[in-house]
Coordinates of C-alpha atoms in Angstrom, one line a residue:
Chain A
X1 CA 0.1 -0.2 0.1
X2 CA 2.8 2.4 0.8
X3 CA 5.3 2.1 -2.1
X4 CA 8.2 4.5 -2.7
X5 CA 6.4 5.8 -5.7
X6 CA 4.3 7.6 -3.2
X7 CA 7.1 10.1 -2.8
X8 CA 7.4 10.6 -6.6
X9 CA 3.9 11.6 -6.5
X10 CA 4.1 14.0 -3.6
X11 CA 6.2 16.2 -5.8
X12 CA 4.2 16.1 -8.9
X13 CA 1.1 16.6 -6.5
X14 CA 2.6 19.6 -4.8
X15 CA 3.3 21.3 -8.2
X16 CA -0.3 20.4 -9.4
X17 CA -1.9 21.7 -6.2
X18 CA -0.5 24.9 -7.0
X19 CA 1.2 25.0 -3.7
X20 CA 4.7 25.5 -5.1
X21 CA 5.8 27.6 -7.9
X22 CA 6.9 25.8 -11.3
X23 CA 10.1 27.4 -11.0
X24 CA 12.3 25.1 -8.3
X25 CA 14.4 28.0 -7.3
X26 CA 11.7 29.6 -5.6
X27 CA 10.8 26.7 -3.4
X28 CA 12.5 27.5 -0.2
X29 CA 11.3 30.9 -0.3
X30 CA 7.7 29.8 -1.1
X31 CA 7.8 27.1 1.7
X32 CA 9.3 29.3 4.2
X33 CA 6.6 31.8 3.7
X34 CA 3.7 29.3 3.7
X35 CA 5.0 27.6 6.9
X36 CA 5.2 30.8 8.8
X37 CA 1.8 31.7 7.7
X38 CA 0.5 28.4 9.1
X39 CA 2.3 29.3 12.5
X40 CA 0.4 32.3 12.5
X41 CA -2.9 30.4 12.0
X42 CA -2.1 28.2 14.9
X43 CA -1.5 31.1 16.9
X44 CA -4.7 33.0 15.9
X45 CA -7.2 29.9 15.9
X46 CA -5.7 27.2 18.5
X47 CA -5.3 29.5 21.7
X48 CA -8.3 29.2 24.0
X49 CA -9.9 32.4 25.0
X50 CA -8.4 32.6 28.4
X51 CA -4.8 32.2 26.8
X52 CA -5.9 34.9 24.4
X53 CA -7.2 37.3 27.0
X54 CA -4.0 36.8 29.0
X55 CA -2.1 38.1 26.0
X56 CA -4.2 41.0 25.3
X57 CA -4.0 42.0 28.9
X58 CA -0.2 41.4 28.8
X59 CA 0.1 43.8 25.7
X60 CA -2.3 46.3 27.4
X61 CA -0.4 46.3 30.6
X62 CA 3.1 46.8 28.8
X63 CA 1.6 49.5 26.8
X64 CA 0.2 51.1 30.2
X65 CA 3.5 50.9 31.7
X66 CA 5.0 52.7 29.1
X67 CA 2.7 55.3 29.3
X68 CA 2.4 55.8 33.0
X69 CA 6.1 55.1 33.6
X70 CA 6.1 58.0 36.1
X71 CA 3.2 56.5 38.1
X72 CA 5.3 53.9 39.9
X73 CA 3.8 52.6 42.9
X74 CA 0.2 52.2 41.7
X75 CA -0.3 48.6 40.9
X76 CA -2.4 48.1 37.7
X77 CA -5.5 46.3 38.0
X78 CA -6.2 43.5 35.5
X79 CA -9.2 44.8 33.5
X80 CA -11.8 42.2 32.4
X81 CA -14.6 43.9 30.5
X82 CA -18.1 42.5 30.7
X83 CA -18.0 41.5 27.0
X84 CA -15.0 39.0 27.9
X85 CA -16.2 37.5 30.9
X86 CA -16.8 33.7 30.4
X87 CA -20.5 34.1 31.6
X88 CA -21.2 37.0 29.4
X89 CA -23.7 36.0 26.6
X90 CA -22.7 38.9 24.5
X91 CA -22.2 38.0 20.9
X92 CA -18.8 39.2 20.4
X93 CA -17.6 37.4 23.5
X94 CA -14.6 35.2 22.9
X95 CA -16.1 32.7 25.2
X96 CA -19.2 32.7 23.4
X97 CA -17.5 32.0 20.1
X98 CA -15.4 29.4 21.9
X99 CA -18.6 27.6 23.3
X100 CA -20.3 27.6 19.9
X101 CA -17.5 26.0 18.2
X102 CA -17.1 23.4 20.7
X103 CA -19.4 21.1 19.1
X104 CA -17.5 21.2 15.8
X105 CA -14.1 20.8 17.8
X106 CA -15.6 17.6 19.5
X107 CA -16.8 16.2 16.2
X108 CA -13.3 16.7 14.9
X109 CA -11.6 15.2 17.8
X110 CA -14.1 12.1 17.5
X111 CA -13.4 11.7 13.9
X112 CA -9.7 12.1 14.2
X113 CA -9.4 9.3 16.7
X114 CA -11.1 7.0 14.4
X115 CA -9.1 7.7 11.1
X116 CA -7.7 4.5 9.8
X117 CA -7.5 2.6 13.1
X118 CA -5.8 -0.1 11.4
X119 CA -2.7 1.8 10.5
X120 CA -0.5 2.6 13.6
X121 CA 0.8 5.7 12.0
X122 CA -2.6 7.2 12.7
X123 CA -2.9 6.0 16.2
X124 CA 0.1 8.1 17.3
X125 CA -0.8 11.0 19.4
X126 CA 1.4 13.5 17.6
X127 CA -0.1 12.8 14.2
X128 CA -3.6 12.8 15.5
X129 CA -3.0 16.3 17.0
X130 CA -1.7 17.4 13.5
X131 CA -4.9 16.1 11.8
X132 CA -6.9 18.0 14.6
X133 CA -5.3 21.3 14.2
X134 CA -5.3 21.2 10.3
X135 CA -9.0 20.5 10.5
X136 CA -9.8 23.1 13.1
X137 CA -7.9 25.7 11.3
X138 CA -9.8 24.8 8.0
X139 CA -13.1 24.9 9.6
X140 CA -12.3 28.3 11.1
X141 CA -10.9 29.8 7.7
X142 CA -14.0 28.4 6.0
X143 CA -17.0 29.4 8.0
X144 CA -19.5 28.2 5.3
X145 CA -18.3 24.8 5.2
X146 CA -16.7 24.4 8.7
X147 CA -16.2 20.6 9.2
X148 CA -17.9 17.9 7.2
X149 CA -17.6 14.4 8.3
X150 CA -15.1 12.5 5.9
X151 CA -12.6 15.4 5.7
X152 CA -10.3 13.6 8.0
X153 CA -10.4 10.7 5.4
X154 CA -9.3 13.3 2.5
X155 CA -6.8 14.6 4.7
X156 CA -5.3 11.3 6.0
X157 CA -3.3 10.2 2.7
X158 CA -1.9 13.8 2.2
X159 CA -0.5 13.8 5.7
X160 CA 0.8 10.3 5.6
X161 CA 2.8 11.2 2.5
X162 CA 4.1 14.4 3.9
X163 CA 5.0 13.0 7.1
X164 CA 6.8 10.2 5.8
X165 CA 9.0 12.2 3.4
X166 CA 12.6 11.0 3.6
X167 CA 13.9 14.5 3.8
X168 CA 13.7 15.3 7.6
X169 CA 13.1 19.0 7.2
X170 CA 10.1 18.4 4.9
X171 CA 8.9 15.8 7.3
X172 CA 9.2 18.4 10.2
X173 CA 7.1 20.7 8.2
X174 CA 4.5 18.0 7.2
X175 CA 1.5 19.5 9.1
X176 CA 1.9 23.2 7.5
X177 CA 2.3 21.4 4.0
X178 CA -0.4 19.2 4.4
X179 CA -2.7 21.9 5.2
X180 CA -2.0 23.9 2.2
X181 CA -2.3 21.0 -0.1
X182 CA -5.7 20.1 1.5
X183 CA -6.9 23.5 0.9
X184 CA -5.9 23.3 -2.8
X185 CA -7.4 20.1 -3.0
X186 CA -10.7 20.9 -1.8
X187 CA -10.8 24.2 -3.6
X188 CA -12.5 23.0 -6.8
X189 CA -15.0 21.1 -4.7
X190 CA -16.2 23.5 -1.9
X191 CA -19.7 23.9 -3.1
X192 CA -20.3 20.2 -2.4
X193 CA -19.8 20.6 1.1
X194 CA -22.1 23.8 1.5
X195 CA -25.2 22.8 3.0
X196 CA -27.0 25.9 2.0
X197 CA -26.0 25.0 -1.7
X198 CA -27.5 21.4 -1.6
X199 CA -30.3 22.4 -3.5
X200 CA -28.7 24.9 -5.9
X201 CA -27.2 24.4 -9.3
X202 CA -23.7 24.2 -8.0
X203 CA -24.4 21.9 -4.8
X204 CA -24.1 18.2 -4.2
X205 CA -27.6 17.3 -5.7
X206 CA -26.8 18.9 -9.0
X207 CA -23.4 17.2 -9.1
X208 CA -25.2 13.8 -8.6
X209 CA -27.6 14.4 -11.5
X210 CA -24.7 15.4 -13.7
X211 CA -23.1 12.0 -13.3
X212 CA -26.4 10.5 -13.9
X213 CA -26.8 12.5 -17.3
X214 CA -23.0 11.8 -18.1
X215 CA -23.9 7.9 -17.8
X216 CA -26.9 8.2 -19.8
X217 CA -25.1 9.9 -22.6
X218 CA -22.4 7.2 -22.7
X219 CA -24.2 4.1 -21.8
X220 CA -27.9 4.2 -22.1
X221 CA -28.3 0.4 -21.3
X222 CA -26.4 0.7 -17.9
X223 CA -28.2 4.0 -17.1
X224 CA -31.7 2.2 -17.8
X225 CA -30.9 -0.7 -15.8
X226 CA -29.5 1.3 -12.8
X227 CA -32.0 4.1 -12.5
X228 CA -35.1 2.7 -14.1
X229 CA -35.0 -1.1 -13.4
X230 CA -33.1 -1.3 -10.2
X231 CA -33.5 2.0 -8.9
X232 CA -30.0 2.6 -7.9
X233 CA -29.6 6.3 -8.0
X234 CA -26.2 8.0 -7.5
X235 CA -27.4 9.5 -4.4
X236 CA -26.9 6.0 -2.8
X237 CA -23.1 5.6 -3.8
X238 CA -21.8 8.5 -5.7
X239 CA -22.3 11.0 -2.8
X240 CA -19.4 9.5 -0.9
X241 CA -17.2 9.0 -4.0
X242 CA -17.8 13.0 -4.9
X243 CA -17.7 14.5 -1.4
X244 CA -14.5 12.5 -0.2
X245 CA -13.0 12.5 -3.8
X246 CA -12.9 8.7 -3.9
X247 CA -10.7 8.5 -0.7
X248 CA -12.8 5.7 0.9
X249 CA -13.0 3.7 -2.4
X250 CA -9.2 3.2 -3.0
X251 CA -5.7 2.8 -1.4
X252 CA -3.6 5.7 -0.4
X253 CA -1.5 5.5 -3.6
X254 CA -4.3 5.0 -5.7
X255 CA -5.9 7.9 -4.4
X256 CA -2.8 10.3 -4.7
X257 CA -2.6 8.8 -8.4
X258 CA -6.2 9.8 -9.0
X259 CA -6.0 13.2 -7.3
X260 CA -3.0 13.9 -9.4
X261 CA -5.0 13.3 -12.5
X262 CA -8.0 15.3 -11.1
X263 CA -6.0 18.3 -10.3
X264 CA -3.8 18.2 -13.5
X265 CA -6.6 17.8 -16.0
X266 CA -7.3 21.0 -18.2
X267 CA -11.1 20.3 -18.1
X268 CA -10.8 21.1 -14.4
X269 CA -11.1 19.1 -11.3
X270 CA -15.0 18.9 -10.9
X271 CA -15.5 17.6 -14.4
X272 CA -12.5 15.2 -14.2
X273 CA -13.9 13.8 -11.1
X274 CA -17.3 13.3 -12.7
X275 CA -15.7 11.5 -15.7
X276 CA -13.7 9.2 -13.3
X277 CA -16.7 8.3 -11.5
X278 CA -18.7 7.4 -14.8
X279 CA -15.7 5.4 -15.7
X280 CA -16.1 3.4 -12.6
X281 CA -19.6 2.6 -13.3
X282 CA -18.8 1.6 -17.0
X283 CA -15.8 -0.6 -15.9
X284 CA -18.1 -2.8 -13.9
X285 CA -21.0 -2.6 -16.3
X286 CA -21.4 -6.3 -16.8
X287 CA -21.7 -7.0 -13.1
X288 CA -24.0 -4.1 -12.8
X289 CA -26.3 -5.2 -15.5
X290 CA -26.5 -8.5 -13.9
X291 CA -27.2 -7.2 -10.3
X292 CA -30.4 -6.4 -8.5
X293 CA -30.9 -3.3 -6.2
X294 CA -28.9 -5.2 -3.4
X295 CA -26.2 -6.4 -5.3
X296 CA -25.5 -3.4 -7.1
X297 CA -25.6 -1.0 -4.0
X298 CA -23.3 -3.4 -2.5
X299 CA -20.8 -3.5 -5.4
X300 CA -20.7 0.2 -5.5
X301 CA -20.3 0.8 -1.9
X302 CA -17.4 -1.5 -1.8
X303 CA -15.7 -0.8 -5.1
X304 CA -13.5 -3.9 -6.3
X305 CA -9.8 -3.5 -6.7
X306 CA -9.2 -2.3 -10.2
X307 CA -6.5 -1.2 -12.7
X308 CA -6.0 2.3 -12.0
X309 CA -4.6 3.1 -15.5
X310 CA -7.3 1.4 -17.4
X311 CA -9.8 3.2 -15.3
X312 CA -8.0 6.8 -16.1
X313 CA -7.9 5.6 -19.8
X314 CA -11.6 5.2 -19.9
X315 CA -12.2 8.4 -18.1
X316 CA -10.1 9.9 -20.6
X317 CA -12.2 8.8 -23.4
X318 CA -15.3 10.6 -21.8
X319 CA -13.5 14.0 -22.3
X320 CA -15.6 17.1 -23.3
X321 CA -19.1 15.4 -22.5
X322 CA -19.7 16.8 -18.9
X323 CA -22.8 19.0 -19.2
X324 CA -22.1 22.3 -17.4
Chain B
X1 CA -36.8 -3.6 -4.0
X2 CA -35.6 -6.0 -6.5
X3 CA -34.9 -8.9 -4.0
X4 CA -35.9 -12.2 -5.3
X5 CA -35.7 -13.9 -2.1
X6 CA -38.9 -15.6 -0.8
X7 CA -40.9 -14.3 2.0
X8 CA -41.1 -10.7 3.0
X9 CA -38.8 -7.9 2.6
X10 CA -38.8 -4.7 4.8
X11 CA -36.9 -1.5 4.8
X12 CA -35.3 -0.4 7.9
X13 CA -33.4 2.8 8.5
X14 CA -31.1 3.7 11.3
X15 CA -31.0 7.2 12.7
X16 CA -29.0 8.8 15.6
X17 CA -26.5 11.3 16.4
X18 CA -22.9 10.8 15.5
X19 CA -20.8 8.2 17.1
X20 CA -23.5 6.6 19.0
X21 CA -22.9 3.2 17.5
X22 CA -25.2 2.8 14.7
X23 CA -22.8 1.2 12.5
X24 CA -21.5 -1.2 15.2
X25 CA -25.1 -2.4 16.0
X26 CA -25.6 -3.3 12.4
X27 CA -22.2 -5.0 11.9
X28 CA -22.6 -6.9 15.1
X29 CA -26.1 -8.0 14.0
X30 CA -25.5 -8.6 10.3
X31 CA -21.7 -10.0 10.6
X32 CA -21.2 -10.6 14.4
X33 CA -18.1 -8.2 14.4
X34 CA -17.1 -5.4 16.5
X35 CA -14.5 -2.7 16.3
X36 CA -13.7 -0.4 18.9
X37 CA -12.7 2.2 16.5
X38 CA -15.5 2.1 13.8
X39 CA -14.8 4.8 11.2
X40 CA -17.3 7.5 10.7
X41 CA -20.0 6.7 8.2
X42 CA -20.2 9.1 5.3
X43 CA -23.8 9.3 4.1
X44 CA -25.2 5.8 4.4
X45 CA -24.3 2.2 4.0
X46 CA -26.7 -0.5 2.8
X47 CA -26.8 -4.1 4.3
X48 CA -29.1 -6.9 4.4
X49 CA -29.9 -9.6 6.7
X50 CA -32.2 -12.7 6.6
X51 CA -34.0 -13.9 9.5
X52 CA -37.2 -16.2 10.0
X53 CA -39.9 -15.0 12.3
X54 CA -42.8 -17.4 13.0
X55 CA -41.8 -19.5 10.1
X56 CA -41.8 -16.5 7.7
X57 CA -38.5 -15.8 5.8
X58 CA -38.0 -12.1 6.2
X59 CA -35.1 -9.8 4.4
X60 CA -34.5 -6.7 6.1
X61 CA -32.8 -4.1 4.0
X62 CA -30.9 -1.9 6.5
X63 CA -30.0 1.6 5.7
X64 CA -27.2 2.6 8.3
X65 CA -27.1 6.5 8.0
X66 CA -24.5 9.0 8.9
X67 CA -25.0 10.9 12.1
X68 CA -23.6 14.3 11.1
X69 CA -26.1 17.0 10.5
X70 CA -24.5 18.0 7.1
X71 CA -26.0 14.5 5.8
X72 CA -29.3 15.3 7.2
X73 CA -30.3 17.1 4.0
X74 CA -30.2 13.9 2.0
X75 CA -32.0 12.0 5.1
X76 CA -35.3 11.8 3.4
X77 CA -34.4 9.3 0.7
X78 CA -33.5 6.8 3.3
X79 CA -36.4 7.1 5.6
X80 CA -39.2 8.4 3.2
X81 CA -40.3 4.9 2.3
X82 CA -38.8 2.9 5.4
X83 CA -41.0 0.5 7.0
X84 CA -39.3 0.8 10.1
X85 CA -36.9 3.0 12.0
X86 CA -34.3 2.2 14.6
X87 CA -33.3 5.3 16.7
X88 CA -30.1 4.8 18.4
X89 CA -28.7 6.9 21.4
X90 CA -25.6 6.6 23.6
X91 CA -26.6 5.7 27.0
X92 CA -23.8 7.8 28.6
X93 CA -24.7 10.9 26.7
X94 CA -28.1 12.6 27.4
X95 CA -27.5 14.9 24.3
X96 CA -27.8 12.0 22.1
X97 CA -31.3 11.2 23.5
X98 CA -32.4 14.7 22.7
X99 CA -31.3 14.1 19.1
X100 CA -33.5 10.9 19.1
X101 CA -36.5 13.0 20.0
X102 CA -35.9 15.3 17.3
X103 CA -35.6 12.6 14.7
X104 CA -38.9 11.2 16.0
X105 CA -40.5 14.6 15.3
X106 CA -39.1 14.6 11.8
X107 CA -40.1 11.1 11.1
X108 CA -43.7 12.0 12.1
X109 CA -43.7 14.8 9.6
X110 CA -42.0 13.2 6.7
X111 CA -42.0 9.6 6.9
X112 CA -45.0 7.1 6.3
X113 CA -47.6 7.4 9.0
X114 CA -47.3 3.9 10.5
X115 CA -43.8 3.5 10.5
X116 CA -42.5 0.9 13.2
X117 CA -40.1 2.6 15.7
X118 CA -37.7 1.1 18.1
X119 CA -35.2 2.9 20.4
X120 CA -31.9 1.4 21.2
X121 CA -30.0 2.7 24.3
X122 CA -26.6 1.6 23.3
X123 CA -23.2 1.4 24.9
X124 CA -24.7 -0.4 28.1
X125 CA -21.3 -2.0 28.6
X126 CA -19.9 1.4 29.8
X127 CA -22.4 1.7 32.7
X128 CA -22.6 -0.5 35.7
X129 CA -25.9 -2.5 35.4
X130 CA -27.6 -0.8 38.5
X131 CA -26.8 2.5 37.0
X132 CA -28.7 2.2 33.9
X133 CA -31.3 4.9 34.2
X134 CA -33.9 4.3 31.2
X135 CA -37.1 5.4 32.9
X136 CA -37.3 8.6 31.1
X137 CA -36.5 6.9 27.8
X138 CA -39.0 4.1 28.4
X139 CA -41.8 6.4 29.0
X140 CA -40.7 8.4 26.1
X141 CA -40.6 5.2 24.0
X142 CA -44.1 4.3 25.2
X143 CA -45.6 7.8 24.4
X144 CA -44.5 7.3 20.7
X145 CA -45.6 3.7 20.4
X146 CA -42.0 2.6 20.3
X147 CA -40.1 -0.2 22.1
X148 CA -36.9 0.5 24.1
X149 CA -34.1 -1.9 24.2
X150 CA -30.8 -1.5 26.2
X151 CA -28.0 -2.7 23.9
X152 CA -24.3 -3.1 23.7
X153 CA -22.7 -3.7 20.4
X154 CA -19.4 -4.4 21.9
X155 CA -20.8 -7.0 24.3
X156 CA -23.3 -8.1 21.8
X157 CA -26.4 -7.7 24.2
X158 CA -29.9 -6.7 23.3
X159 CA -29.2 -6.6 19.5
X160 CA -31.0 -9.6 18.4
X161 CA -33.7 -8.7 20.7
X162 CA -34.4 -5.3 19.0
X163 CA -34.0 -6.2 15.5
X164 CA -36.4 -9.2 15.8
X165 CA -38.9 -7.1 18.0
X166 CA -38.8 -4.9 14.8
X167 CA -39.3 -7.8 12.3
X168 CA -42.2 -9.2 14.5
X169 CA -44.2 -5.9 14.5
X170 CA -43.4 -5.3 10.9
X171 CA -44.9 -8.8 10.1
X172 CA -47.7 -8.1 12.4
X173 CA -48.5 -5.0 10.7
X174 CA -48.3 -6.4 7.3
X175 CA -50.6 -9.3 8.5
X176 CA -53.4 -7.0 9.7
X177 CA -53.4 -4.8 6.6
X178 CA -53.3 -8.0 4.2
X179 CA -56.2 -9.4 6.1
X180 CA -58.0 -6.1 5.6
X181 CA -58.7 -6.2 9.3
X182 CA -58.8 -3.2 11.8
X183 CA -56.4 -0.5 11.2
X184 CA -53.2 -1.1 13.3
X185 CA -53.7 -0.5 16.8
X186 CA -51.5 1.8 19.0
X187 CA -48.3 -0.3 20.0
X188 CA -47.5 -0.4 23.6
X189 CA -44.1 0.3 24.7
X190 CA -42.0 -2.9 25.6
X191 CA -38.9 -3.3 27.4
X192 CA -36.7 -6.4 26.1
X193 CA -39.7 -8.8 26.2
X194 CA -40.2 -11.0 23.1
X195 CA -42.9 -13.4 24.5
X196 CA -46.1 -12.0 23.0
X197 CA -48.2 -14.7 21.9
X198 CA -48.6 -14.5 18.1
X199 CA -51.3 -15.6 15.6
X200 CA -50.4 -18.1 12.9
X201 CA -48.9 -16.5 10.0
X202 CA -51.3 -15.9 7.2
X203 CA -50.5 -17.7 3.8
X204 CA -50.5 -14.4 1.9
X205 CA -48.1 -12.0 3.4
X206 CA -46.1 -10.7 0.4
X207 CA -46.9 -7.4 -1.1

């Protein structure tokens, strides 16, 4: 599952993700910049309110000291404004925000702990902490999405690859690098995660019906069998394929290979993912045509191991046909 | 639903908050396996289980849905035409019970009127037997015509009971409607009993 060619992919993936400029000479500078930006995010989003307030007070105090340097002898009193009291219900209270977000934090915590429990790498506390921090920072910087269950699954292969980079300096910055690649990877798919877009022309429902149309266009017999005869709609199996970018359907290195193809395609990530999903159906069409509702749902929810090059080849042949 | 197996087929949906053990309950019931670190369910998984109730072969088509709110928007496709709903909460976390009551409200509005409901108070292995406090839950279950079962997917207790109770009540209901008898009577809440005397199964029970 974890072959060395993963490390080959990481560099092509980094490039394609737009994380690094094409000019290799600029890499050290760019990496340095991004990594310090990530440190700033951690400072800003991961401190709890009491720590934040303490720091605010500290800076106030030091400013006061500078201003009132002559009034030696008076001890300044720590000022906690009403707004910032933990029991205050004021909307802008740091504590209020903190409590509102605690549900999300709890959800992230739970899911991180059950990410690939079968792989010891993910049981390591320090690795779990990294995943947790990345997801929290993402949720704070993307308030319309926040955290959607399964994002931990998308994150896992990226972090695994970065953390296992043979170069120790890269491995040490794995968390920051993973964060920015994660952001790049999801950027073309954000609308699928937005609950308030679910019923719009760009939300997950419309993405699912695009898949249905694509299948109909290329393999009407299969489409008819799926949606008319056995009533196996894309909602039942492709929701996970699409929202999790096929993470749950394939092994890590296959995923990275597929994401590479998705991100590098001139037709753009969303359409490329659509074509790959359609190709997955076409690839197992014989079994689907012979199956009933139960057999087909189970086949598509546990997609069989497959030759990935062949899959991408079929997806390629569907080029230029995804309805916009 | 396309199943060619003999007997009757019913659709069952599991609903409840995240990480209360829906997937673990189903996996214990269908495959008799348990993992302490079950991965989160994204959207819904589909499983089937065959069982025989009073000599009638039954196929349960089970939709194990995701607990997170985000997937709520797609919830109706799973419960809209469900024959039964198993509502699961974590016995050690009262918030998850509140979520069950919310689901019941939604089902009453959106699902079929006579959907059979059962409640599983899961993770009983985490509390000492004498500390299991289900009084409130039992009376709530009674008030909505559901039965309540204390279960542990980890220990494997109470699980067959809850699923076979659902299957029995589904069969009963189907009998009544197939016989064209009186409309289904209001069901009483039951707490882990399965000794209700049953009538002979009617010859025609398929629909």
